[in-house]
Short mmCIF file of C-alpha atoms and ligand atoms in Angstrom, two decimals:
data_model
loop_
_atom_site.label_atom_id
_atom_site.label_comp_id
_atom_site.label_asym_id
_atom_site.label_seq_id
_atom_site.Cartn_x
_atom_site.Cartn_y
_atom_site.Cartn_z
CA MET K 1 -291.79 143.53 26.54
CA ALA K 2 -289.89 141.47 29.60
CA LEU K 3 -286.41 141.55 30.54
CA ASN K 4 -285.25 138.06 29.35
CA ASP K 5 -286.81 139.24 25.99
CA VAL K 6 -284.68 142.46 25.97
CA ARG K 7 -281.60 140.07 27.06
CA ARG K 8 -281.94 137.55 24.60
CA ARG K 9 -282.20 138.43 21.18
CA ASP K 10 -280.37 137.25 17.82
CA TRP K 11 -277.72 140.19 17.34
CA SER K 12 -276.31 138.87 14.44
CA ASP K 13 -277.39 141.66 11.59
CA SER K 14 -277.18 144.75 14.27
CA ASP K 15 -275.13 146.83 14.12
CA GLU K 16 -273.22 147.21 17.24
CA ILE K 17 -271.77 143.33 15.92
CA ALA K 18 -270.87 145.22 12.52
CA GLN K 19 -269.00 147.60 14.47
CA LEU K 20 -267.24 145.60 16.69
CA ARG K 21 -266.20 143.49 14.51
CA GLU K 22 -264.09 146.54 12.06
CA TRP K 23 -262.90 147.57 15.29
CA LEU K 24 -261.74 144.14 16.39
CA GLY K 25 -260.53 143.10 12.49
CA GLN K 26 -258.36 146.87 12.27
CA SER K 27 -256.11 146.04 16.00
CA GLU K 28 -253.12 144.11 16.66
CA THR K 29 -253.28 144.79 20.25
CA ALA K 30 -256.87 144.72 22.06
CA ILE K 31 -257.66 143.49 25.08
CA GLY K 32 -260.18 140.74 26.78
CA PHE K 33 -261.57 141.94 30.00
CA THR K 34 -263.24 138.99 31.23
CA GLY K 35 -265.65 138.33 34.89
CA ALA K 36 -267.65 135.62 36.07
CA GLY K 37 -270.11 135.86 33.44
CA VAL K 38 -268.43 134.47 30.24
CA SER K 39 -268.43 131.24 32.58
CA THR K 40 -271.47 131.17 33.54
CA GLU K 41 -272.53 129.59 30.29
CA SER K 42 -270.37 127.42 31.39
CA GLY K 43 -271.63 125.99 34.65
CA ILE K 44 -269.81 127.81 37.16
CA PRO K 45 -272.10 130.79 38.63
CA ASP K 46 -271.54 134.12 39.30
CA TYR K 47 -271.53 135.49 42.59
CA ARG K 48 -274.52 137.59 42.09
CA THR K 49 -277.21 135.68 40.06
CA PRO K 50 -280.02 134.37 43.67
CA ASN K 51 -279.83 130.78 44.89
CA THR K 52 -275.78 130.39 43.81
CA PRO K 53 -273.89 127.49 45.48
CA TRP K 54 -271.34 130.32 46.38
CA GLU K 55 -273.12 131.11 49.39
CA ARG K 56 -273.07 127.47 50.97
CA ASN K 57 -269.74 127.83 50.08
CA LYS K 58 -268.49 131.41 50.23
CA PRO K 59 -264.38 131.44 50.14
CA LEU K 60 -263.54 133.03 53.34
CA PRO K 61 -261.54 136.04 54.13
CA PHE K 62 -257.59 135.90 53.74
CA ASP K 63 -257.14 136.84 57.65
CA VAL K 64 -259.78 134.37 58.54
CA PHE K 65 -257.63 131.23 56.83
CA ILE K 66 -254.49 132.33 57.85
CA GLN K 67 -255.45 132.41 61.77
CA SER K 68 -256.73 128.62 62.58
CA ASP K 69 -256.39 126.19 61.07
CA GLU K 70 -260.28 125.02 61.68
CA ALA K 71 -261.10 127.91 59.21
CA ARG K 72 -258.47 125.92 56.91
CA ARG K 73 -259.97 122.65 57.42
CA GLU K 74 -263.78 124.24 56.46
CA SER K 75 -262.37 127.07 53.85
CA TRP K 76 -260.87 123.66 51.89
CA ARG K 77 -264.69 121.58 52.40
CA ARG K 78 -266.09 124.98 50.81
CA HIS K 79 -262.89 125.02 47.90
CA PHE K 80 -264.30 120.63 46.97
CA ALA K 81 -266.92 121.70 47.28
CA MET K 82 -266.60 124.03 44.65
CA ASP K 83 -263.80 122.12 42.62
CA ASP K 84 -266.64 119.52 41.45
CA LEU K 85 -268.30 122.60 39.27
CA TYR K 86 -264.77 124.06 37.83
CA GLY K 87 -263.39 120.13 37.79
CA THR K 88 -266.07 119.87 34.83
CA ALA K 89 -266.33 122.74 32.97
CA ARG K 90 -265.49 123.74 29.60
CA PRO K 91 -264.89 126.96 28.12
CA GLY K 92 -267.39 128.51 26.72
CA ILE K 93 -268.05 130.57 23.53
CA CYS K 94 -266.19 133.86 24.92
CA HIS K 95 -263.67 132.02 25.30
CA LEU K 96 -263.28 130.08 21.85
CA ALA K 97 -263.91 133.65 20.22
CA PHE K 98 -260.86 134.91 22.49
CA ALA K 99 -258.63 132.44 21.72
CA GLU K 100 -259.63 132.83 17.89
CA PHE K 101 -259.02 136.71 18.24
CA VAL K 102 -255.69 135.64 19.63
CA ARG K 103 -254.69 132.91 17.47
CA ARG K 104 -255.11 135.83 14.46
CA GLY K 105 -253.39 138.17 16.06
CA SER K 106 -256.17 141.14 16.97
CA MET K 107 -255.85 140.35 20.53
CA SER K 108 -252.67 140.18 22.72
CA ALA K 109 -253.85 139.07 25.68
CA VAL K 110 -256.87 138.20 28.42
CA ILE K 111 -257.10 140.16 31.75
CA THR K 112 -259.48 137.54 33.71
CA GLN K 113 -260.80 138.51 36.78
CA ASN K 114 -261.78 134.34 36.88
CA ILE K 115 -259.90 132.21 38.96
CA ASP K 116 -261.13 128.95 36.72
CA GLY K 117 -258.71 128.60 34.31
CA LEU K 118 -260.96 128.15 31.08
CA HIS K 119 -259.67 131.16 29.27
CA GLN K 120 -255.64 128.58 29.10
CA LEU K 121 -258.37 125.61 28.26
CA SER K 122 -259.40 127.26 25.52
CA GLY K 123 -255.53 127.67 23.89
CA ILE K 124 -254.77 130.75 24.75
CA PRO K 125 -250.90 130.34 25.60
CA ASP K 126 -250.64 130.75 29.78
CA ASP K 127 -248.61 134.21 29.19
CA GLN K 128 -251.32 135.48 27.42
CA VAL K 129 -253.97 135.48 30.72
CA ILE K 130 -253.14 137.64 32.43
CA GLU K 131 -254.85 136.12 36.28
CA LEU K 132 -255.56 139.32 38.68
CA HIS K 133 -257.88 136.51 40.99
CA GLY K 134 -255.64 133.39 40.97
CA ASN K 135 -256.35 130.26 40.06
CA SER K 136 -258.17 127.32 41.43
CA THR K 137 -257.13 124.31 39.59
CA TYR K 138 -254.01 124.55 41.53
CA ALA K 139 -253.14 125.27 45.09
CA THR K 140 -249.39 127.04 46.64
CA CYS K 141 -247.42 127.05 49.79
CA LEU K 142 -247.79 130.42 51.43
CA GLU K 143 -244.06 130.26 52.63
CA CYS K 144 -242.45 128.86 49.53
CA GLY K 145 -244.60 129.59 46.70
CA ARG K 146 -244.54 125.34 45.85
CA ARG K 147 -247.27 124.10 43.56
CA TYR K 148 -249.48 121.63 45.10
CA GLU K 149 -252.23 119.48 42.64
CA LEU K 150 -255.86 119.50 43.63
CA ASN K 151 -255.90 116.02 43.03
CA GLU K 152 -253.21 115.41 45.20
CA ILE K 153 -254.32 117.19 48.28
CA LYS K 154 -258.18 115.79 47.95
CA PRO K 155 -257.76 112.57 48.49
CA ILE K 156 -255.45 112.86 52.01
CA PHE K 157 -257.64 115.81 53.18
CA GLU K 158 -260.80 113.45 52.37
CA ALA K 159 -258.79 110.47 54.39
CA THR K 160 -257.48 112.64 56.75
CA GLY K 161 -259.60 116.04 57.59
CA LYS K 162 -256.55 118.12 58.02
CA SER K 163 -255.46 121.07 56.22
CA PRO K 164 -252.45 120.26 53.73
CA VAL K 165 -248.65 122.24 55.09
CA CYS K 166 -246.27 121.83 52.14
CA ASP K 167 -243.86 118.85 52.14
CA ASP K 168 -240.63 121.18 51.68
CA CYS K 169 -241.31 124.07 54.11
CA GLY K 170 -243.67 122.97 56.88
CA GLY K 171 -245.88 126.25 55.37
CA ILE K 172 -249.66 126.86 55.53
CA VAL K 173 -250.73 125.32 51.36
CA LYS K 174 -253.70 127.03 49.85
CA PRO K 175 -255.89 127.31 46.67
CA ALA K 176 -254.07 129.62 44.71
CA ILE K 177 -256.73 132.42 44.49
CA ILE K 178 -256.34 135.14 45.85
CA SER K 179 -259.08 135.55 48.47
CA PHE K 180 -260.62 138.79 50.33
CA GLY K 181 -258.23 141.29 51.82
CA GLN K 182 -254.79 139.20 50.21
CA ALA K 183 -252.59 141.28 48.73
CA MET K 184 -253.69 141.80 44.38
CA PRO K 185 -250.68 139.63 42.59
CA GLU K 186 -247.78 141.85 42.00
CA ARG K 187 -246.25 140.22 38.68
CA ALA K 188 -249.96 139.97 36.71
CA MET K 189 -251.29 144.05 38.11
CA ARG K 190 -248.04 145.15 36.32
CA GLN K 191 -248.45 142.91 32.88
CA ALA K 192 -252.57 143.62 33.51
CA GLN K 193 -251.74 147.75 33.02
CA GLU K 194 -248.62 147.45 30.83
CA ARG K 195 -250.95 145.78 28.09
CA THR K 196 -253.79 147.65 28.88
CA LEU K 197 -251.42 151.12 28.37
CA ALA K 198 -250.52 149.70 24.87
CA CYS K 199 -253.68 148.56 24.07
CA ASP K 200 -256.38 150.24 21.21
CA LEU K 201 -259.98 148.45 21.65
CA PHE K 202 -260.59 147.00 25.20
CA LEU K 203 -263.25 144.56 25.33
CA ALA K 204 -264.69 143.56 29.15
CA VAL K 205 -266.68 140.77 28.35
CA GLY K 206 -269.47 139.06 32.09
CA SER K 207 -267.86 141.40 34.15
CA SER K 208 -270.21 143.51 36.37
CA LEU K 209 -267.39 145.95 36.52
CA ILE K 210 -267.85 146.63 40.63
CA VAL K 211 -264.99 144.15 41.75
CA TYR K 212 -261.79 146.91 42.61
CA PRO K 213 -258.64 147.14 40.86
CA ALA K 214 -259.72 144.97 38.35
CA ALA K 215 -262.61 147.16 37.62
CA GLY K 216 -259.54 149.90 37.35
CA PHE K 217 -258.41 148.93 33.91
CA PRO K 218 -261.18 149.42 31.59
CA LEU K 219 -261.26 152.94 33.00
CA LEU K 220 -256.95 153.20 32.18
CA ALA K 221 -257.82 151.81 28.84
CA LYS K 222 -260.31 155.00 28.23
CA GLU K 223 -258.47 157.61 29.67
CA ASN K 224 -254.88 156.48 27.18
CA GLY K 225 -257.13 156.91 24.34
CA ALA K 226 -258.90 152.88 23.38
CA ARG K 227 -261.54 152.30 22.54
CA LEU K 228 -263.82 150.30 24.81
CA VAL K 229 -266.49 148.40 24.42
CA ILE K 230 -268.45 146.27 27.15
CA VAL K 231 -270.38 143.93 26.68
CA ASN K 232 -272.79 142.57 29.66
CA ARG K 233 -276.34 141.18 30.83
CA GLU K 234 -276.99 144.25 32.85
CA PRO K 235 -275.92 147.49 33.03
CA THR K 236 -272.66 148.33 34.45
CA GLY K 237 -270.74 151.66 35.97
CA LEU K 238 -268.35 152.11 33.71
CA ASP K 239 -271.79 152.06 30.26
CA GLY K 240 -271.63 155.74 30.35
CA LEU K 241 -267.92 156.34 29.39
CA ALA K 242 -267.60 153.42 26.81
CA ASP K 243 -268.18 153.93 23.37
CA LEU K 244 -269.63 150.26 22.72
CA VAL K 245 -272.42 148.97 25.01
CA LEU K 246 -273.79 145.45 23.74
CA ASN K 247 -276.80 144.46 27.00
CA GLY K 248 -277.16 140.93 26.36
CA GLU K 249 -276.27 137.10 27.39
CA VAL K 250 -272.13 136.48 26.44
CA GLY K 251 -273.58 133.26 24.09
CA ASP K 252 -275.88 135.52 21.65
CA ILE K 253 -273.72 137.94 21.22
CA PHE K 254 -270.31 136.32 20.56
CA SER K 255 -272.32 133.65 17.95
CA ALA K 256 -273.63 136.12 16.41
CA LEU K 257 -269.36 138.29 16.18
CA LEU K 258 -267.86 134.35 15.16
P1 LIG W 1 -268.73 140.36 38.46
O1 LIG W 1 -268.41 141.36 38.93
O2 LIG W 1 -267.80 140.46 36.88
O3 LIG W 1 -269.90 139.66 37.41
C1 LIG W 1 -270.17 138.77 36.95
C2 LIG W 1 -271.45 139.89 35.89
O4 LIG W 1 -272.26 138.30 34.40
C3 LIG W 1 -272.89 140.41 36.07
O5 LIG W 1 -272.74 141.82 35.78
C4 LIG W 1 -274.17 139.24 35.70
O6 LIG W 1 -275.06 140.07 34.68
C5 LIG W 1 -272.92 138.85 34.22
N1 LIG W 1 -273.83 137.81 33.17
C6 LIG W 1 -273.86 136.53 33.85
N2 LIG W 1 -274.00 135.53 33.35
C7 LIG W 1 -274.19 135.93 32.25
C8 LIG W 1 -274.49 135.75 30.72
N3 LIG W 1 -274.48 134.92 30.28
N4 LIG W 1 -273.78 136.43 29.78
C9 LIG W 1 -273.59 137.66 30.08
N5 LIG W 1 -273.72 138.75 31.36
C10 LIG W 1 -273.28 137.80 31.70
O7 LIG W 1 -268.71 138.78 38.88
P2 LIG W 1 -269.11 137.86 40.22
O8 LIG W 1 -269.99 136.79 40.08
O9 LIG W 1 -269.26 139.28 41.01
O10 LIG W 1 -267.55 137.79 40.75
C11 LIG W 1 -266.46 138.42 41.43
C12 LIG W 1 -265.19 137.65 41.18
O11 LIG W 1 -265.47 136.43 42.14
C13 LIG W 1 -265.30 137.56 40.46
O12 LIG W 1 -263.95 138.89 40.06
C14 LIG W 1 -264.20 136.15 40.79
O13 LIG W 1 -262.89 136.94 41.12
C15 LIG W 1 -264.95 135.90 41.63
N6 LIG W 1 -265.79 134.03 40.69
C16 LIG W 1 -264.83 133.88 39.36
C17 LIG W 1 -266.00 132.97 39.20
C18 LIG W 1 -265.09 132.24 37.61
O14 LIG W 1 -263.93 132.12 37.77
N7 LIG W 1 -266.14 131.54 36.82
C19 LIG W 1 -267.41 132.40 39.72
C20 LIG W 1 -267.68 133.73 40.36
C21 LIG W 1 -266.42 134.15 40.84
#
C-alpha cells in the first residue's frame, strides 16, 4: 500500500475517532495545540514540504533584521510576498472544530505555533488563543510596542522602498512574529504553561513537535497527568508517549470527528 493510501483514509467509523470524541466529551479543560499542518489545507504551506514558497521568502533571523536597514528592506519584501498567501486564507476544518469545542466549553484554549491568525478568524476569542510565535498579520514597534496594520505599511513601503520606523518614537517596526533568535513572548509562554498544567486532555494537531520550546507543552501536559493525543500526517518524536496517535490528513480526521 502506498504511503498516500495510508494517509488518506475514511476515519468515520474508526475506534480512534470514537475514543477522541469520548475524551473530548468528558473534558472541560482540553487544550488544542497547533502547528503549520492545520493551515496547509487553507493554502498556507508549512516549512517542511519540498518546494515551499518559504524557501524563496525565508524569514531572516532576528539579529540580521536588527543589524542593517538593507536586511530590514529584504525582510519586508519577503513578508509581503508571503502575506499574499496569508491575506486570503480562510479557517480550515481543524480551526472550525476547535472554535466549536471552545464554544461548547470542552476546550479551554488553543496554543498555537502558527502566525496566520486563523484561530481568531474562526471565532475563538483573542484571550483563548495563545500565540507562541507571534502574528504575521500586523506589525509592532520594537521600542514602544505600538501596533501597525500591514495595509498602512505596505503602500508606503511599495512607494518608497523604505523600511518602516515608528511615528511616535522612531523605533524599528517589525512584523509581530517571533523571529529565529528572538526571545519568546513572556506572557504567552506563562499563559501556555498555566493552561497546560490545568488541562486533562492535550490535543496536538499538525505539528512536527520538534520546534522547542513550543514542543515542551505536550510533554509538560503528559508529565502532569493529562491525556496526550497527536494528530499529524507523519510520525512525531512524541508519538511513543501519547495515549492516542492519529496519522493522517487533518481534513479527513476532523471531518470524521465533527
Ligand atoms: P511544524 O514543525 O509544526 O510541522 C508541520 C507538520 O504538519 C509536519 O509534520 C507536516 O507533515 C504536517 N502536516 C502538513 N499538512 C498536514 C495536513 N494537511 N494534515 C496532517 N498533517 C499535516 O511546522 P513547520 O512547517 O516546520 O513550521 C515551523 C514554524 O514556522 C511554525 O512553528 C510557525 O511558527 C511557522 N510557520 C507558520 C505557518 C502558519 O502560520 N500557517 C506556516 C509555516 C510555518
